[in-house]
Structure formats: structure tokens, C-alpha cells
């Protein structure tokens, strides 16, 4: 998706350690027009695929998923990373390691909100090592539902997540696939 | 906002300890049509008010804020609750106690995304004790910006947050103000 790639090269910041900061438009400050363009693009790419729910994970995935959901006309469920009085014990869980937070969290989805009837589109901002996606697909399948597709904003091709997910047979649509990035010139090359 | 009040009485769950669960449509599974109705309602209530940014806090506020932002045609910034490699040290911070998580977190907004030129609409799902709002208003004012208004989905009138915020002179628009709630009959009375 050219508009996203251009935006990454215009406003993204590349730090040492394979960190691509897109804080200015995607996951801290959020450009809603860009999110709408992304939602439309996923709708085009998943045209004809039966989807009745979008699943994402807090926090950065939520805005992207909610805007995209308008094009699919489905509700969003987001996996939670911490327990609160608002969540029951009746949950699907998975362990997920975060690349940017350097932590392992137990993610949770209330069993009430995923079932064997669900055809789920999983949406997230980044795909690096694929840990979040492994957790989310596990949860959908534990619920007996079907992963109808996976929509990612930015995939880092030089980290193993994308290959892992595609090798498992999932239909993965990443809107910008970064082949390489150079902190010295602050520029990304895309696939 | 009648449609939200009706939905709370239809799908909300009241637990002991003043907990109102709206997990089914607002902060775990999300009804995007309802969020659009809420966004339109805030736009009507803040008609004529100059707003150039919406500020919220992860995680439950993000979806509500992103959908509402479409009616104001402004970007969203969400305050983060934990440090990651994606966030610089150049941040505004505030301590916020969570009613539902029973924790204190240090919330953060990168200084890049708030300034003295910002007229900010703060959006969040719940107003109970007002701790999150106190943190968010402090951050806007520390940046030299102006809190143009506060939009809340559900305010609990029997907890002190609403009064505290109104007494400080902020313009607060809560879409459903719960006067009392009864776990025995699982029903809410609204103001």
C-alpha cells in the first residue's frame, strides 16, 4: 500500500536494534484518515472472505481494528494484557512476548466473545517475531473458530514472524513489508 | 444519550463493589455502530468548540476516541501506561490510579504530540473517581495546551469524579450518567 510506505519513509524513525518508530501516525498519535485508507485496503484484499468479527490486541491494534471494522460491518474484540475486575475467569489465554516492551504477558479473551461460529479477521499494527499473532490464532482456534485472515499494517520481512505465519497456511495481508531499514539514512526499503 | 442508556440496561452487568461491566459492547467486545452514534453525539454537544486533537488513554479509550475523531476530523493521541522501546524519555507524565485494575500507573505522552497550540478534547469510556482525567488534564496543561472539553461514555454519579472535574470548570459531557445501580435486579437508574 503505497500511501503507508510513503508515510513510513516520511515520518517513521529508525532506531538501532531493528526498531521502527511510527509513533507520529500509527501507535501513539494516530492519523485517522490513514487508518481509513488501511481499512478500505484490507476490505479490498479480503473481498469475498466471510468475516464476522475482528480480533486485535491492546493497545496499538485497537484503533486500527475499530476503523477497519467499519468496512467489514463487524464488531471488534481486543485481547487484554492484564486482569481487571472487568474480566471474568472464563477466558481463553495465551502467552505472548512483546518485541518492543521486552516482557511476556498472558493475553486474555473472555469466552463469551469468541465461539465456534466465528470467522475472525485478526488485525495488528506490527508483525516482527509473530508472537502476538501466534497467541491470537491459538485463542481463536481454542474457541473452535476460524482464522479467516490476518491483516497487518507493517511487517518486518527480516524478522521471522511473517514466514512462520505464512508457513502455517494463514492468509496474511501486510500493507507494508519492510525488507531492510537503515538507521543512518533513516530510510526503509519495501518488498 | 438514550441509545447508550438502553444498551447499558440491556447488556451491562452489575457486580458487587460498584462495578458495571460493559464488556459486551464497549471495552472488550466493541459495537462499532454504537461508537459511531457516540461520536456523532459528542460532535453535536461540542458544536462550535475549537478542537484540534483528541486525547485518550490506553486501552479502552482508544477505539471510542478513534471513531469519534472522524466527526471532528482531528488526530488521536493516546497516553501510554507502560514504557517501551517505542517511547522516548521526552514525555509528559502523571500518576493514575485505576479503579478496575487496582493499580497505580505512570501514564506518558510524548512531548512531540502535545503543545501550547493544542485545543484538546479528552475522551474516555468511564468516569468514576476521576483519576485518569486528572492525569490527562494535567498532561495537557503541562504541555501548555487547553482542555477544550471532556467526553465520557459512562459517568458514575455516585463516585466523586464527575463533581471534581466540573468543580474545576471543565466542560464535561457524559453520554450516560448512572445515578444508582442494583446488582440484584441488574438495572441502572440514570440522571
Short mmCIF file of C-alpha atoms in Angstrom, two decimals, chain A residues 40-139:
data_model
loop_
_atom_site.label_atom_id
_atom_site.label_comp_id
_atom_site.label_asym_id
_atom_site.label_seq_id
_atom_site.Cartn_x
_atom_site.Cartn_y
_atom_site.Cartn_z
CA UNK A 40 -10.51 0.12 2.81
CA UNK A 41 -7.41 -1.68 1.54
CA UNK A 42 -7.98 -4.72 3.79
CA UNK A 43 -11.62 -4.79 2.73
CA UNK A 44 -10.44 -4.94 -0.90
CA UNK A 45 -7.85 -7.63 -0.19
CA UNK A 46 -10.28 -9.78 1.80
CA UNK A 47 -13.13 -9.25 -0.64
CA UNK A 48 -15.44 -12.27 -0.64
CA UNK A 49 -13.93 -13.76 2.52
CA UNK A 50 -16.54 -14.49 5.17
CA UNK A 51 -15.68 -12.48 8.29
CA UNK A 52 -17.98 -11.80 11.24
CA UNK A 53 -15.54 -10.48 13.83
CA UNK A 54 -12.24 -8.63 14.05
CA UNK A 55 -9.81 -9.62 16.80
CA UNK A 56 -6.88 -7.48 17.88
CA UNK A 57 -4.73 -6.95 20.94
CA UNK A 58 -4.37 -3.93 23.19
CA UNK A 59 -3.23 -1.26 22.85
CA UNK A 60 -1.95 -0.23 19.42
CA UNK A 61 -4.16 -2.62 17.48
CA UNK A 62 -7.44 -1.24 18.80
CA UNK A 63 -7.74 1.97 16.80
CA UNK A 64 -6.69 0.28 13.57
CA UNK A 65 -9.15 -2.55 14.15
CA UNK A 66 -12.08 -0.26 15.05
CA UNK A 67 -11.68 1.91 11.96
CA UNK A 68 -11.23 -1.16 9.73
CA UNK A 69 -14.32 -2.79 11.26
CA UNK A 70 -16.48 -0.10 9.67
CA UNK A 71 -15.67 -1.55 6.23
CA UNK A 72 -16.48 -5.10 7.31
CA UNK A 73 -19.52 -4.13 9.38
CA UNK A 74 -18.50 -6.41 12.25
CA UNK A 75 -17.70 -5.95 15.95
CA UNK A 76 -14.15 -5.80 17.30
CA UNK A 77 -12.82 -7.87 20.19
CA UNK A 78 -9.50 -6.94 21.71
CA UNK A 79 -7.37 -9.33 23.74
CA UNK A 80 -6.42 -7.88 27.11
CA UNK A 81 -2.95 -7.94 28.57
CA UNK A 82 -3.87 -7.59 32.22
CA UNK A 83 -6.52 -8.78 34.56
CA UNK A 84 -9.09 -6.34 35.94
CA UNK A 85 -12.33 -6.57 37.89
CA UNK A 86 -13.99 -6.24 34.50
CA UNK A 87 -12.76 -9.57 33.19
CA UNK A 88 -14.06 -12.92 34.34
CA UNK A 89 -12.02 -16.06 34.92
CA UNK A 90 -13.77 -17.66 32.00
CA UNK A 91 -11.14 -16.71 29.42
CA UNK A 92 -9.03 -18.08 26.62
CA UNK A 93 -5.38 -17.27 27.29
CA UNK A 94 -2.01 -17.39 25.57
CA UNK A 95 1.50 -16.28 26.50
CA UNK A 96 2.85 -13.51 24.31
CA UNK A 97 6.31 -12.00 24.26
CA UNK A 98 6.47 -8.36 23.24
CA UNK A 99 9.31 -7.23 20.99
CA UNK A 100 9.02 -3.56 21.96
CA UNK A 101 8.17 -3.97 25.63
CA UNK A 102 10.58 -6.84 26.28
CA UNK A 103 8.03 -8.55 28.51
CA UNK A 104 5.91 -11.67 28.46
CA UNK A 105 2.22 -11.18 29.08
CA UNK A 106 -0.67 -13.51 29.46
CA UNK A 107 -3.25 -12.30 26.97
CA UNK A 108 -6.93 -12.99 27.58
CA UNK A 109 -10.20 -13.05 25.68
CA UNK A 110 -13.46 -13.67 27.53
CA UNK A 111 -15.00 -16.93 26.28
CA UNK A 112 -18.27 -15.07 25.81
CA UNK A 113 -16.84 -13.21 22.83
CA UNK A 114 -15.36 -15.98 20.68
CA UNK A 115 -17.04 -19.18 19.60
CA UNK A 116 -17.02 -21.94 17.02
CA UNK A 117 -19.25 -19.81 14.79
CA UNK A 118 -16.70 -17.04 14.42
CA UNK A 119 -14.81 -16.32 11.21
CA UNK A 120 -12.17 -13.99 12.52
CA UNK A 121 -10.01 -11.38 10.84
CA UNK A 122 -7.02 -10.69 13.09
CA UNK A 123 -5.67 -7.13 12.82
CA UNK A 124 -2.50 -5.69 14.33
CA UNK A 125 -0.07 -2.85 13.76
CA UNK A 126 3.22 -4.77 13.57
CA UNK A 127 4.45 -8.22 12.64
CA UNK A 128 8.04 -8.85 13.77
CA UNK A 129 8.60 -12.17 15.52
CA UNK A 130 4.99 -13.19 15.27
CA UNK A 131 4.43 -13.82 18.97
CA UNK A 132 1.26 -11.76 19.26
CA UNK A 133 -0.19 -13.47 16.18
CA UNK A 134 0.67 -16.92 17.50
CA UNK A 135 -1.20 -16.06 20.69
CA UNK A 136 -4.22 -14.63 18.87
CA UNK A 137 -4.53 -17.52 16.37
CA UNK A 138 -4.22 -20.01 19.24
CA UNK A 139 -7.06 -18.28 21.06
#
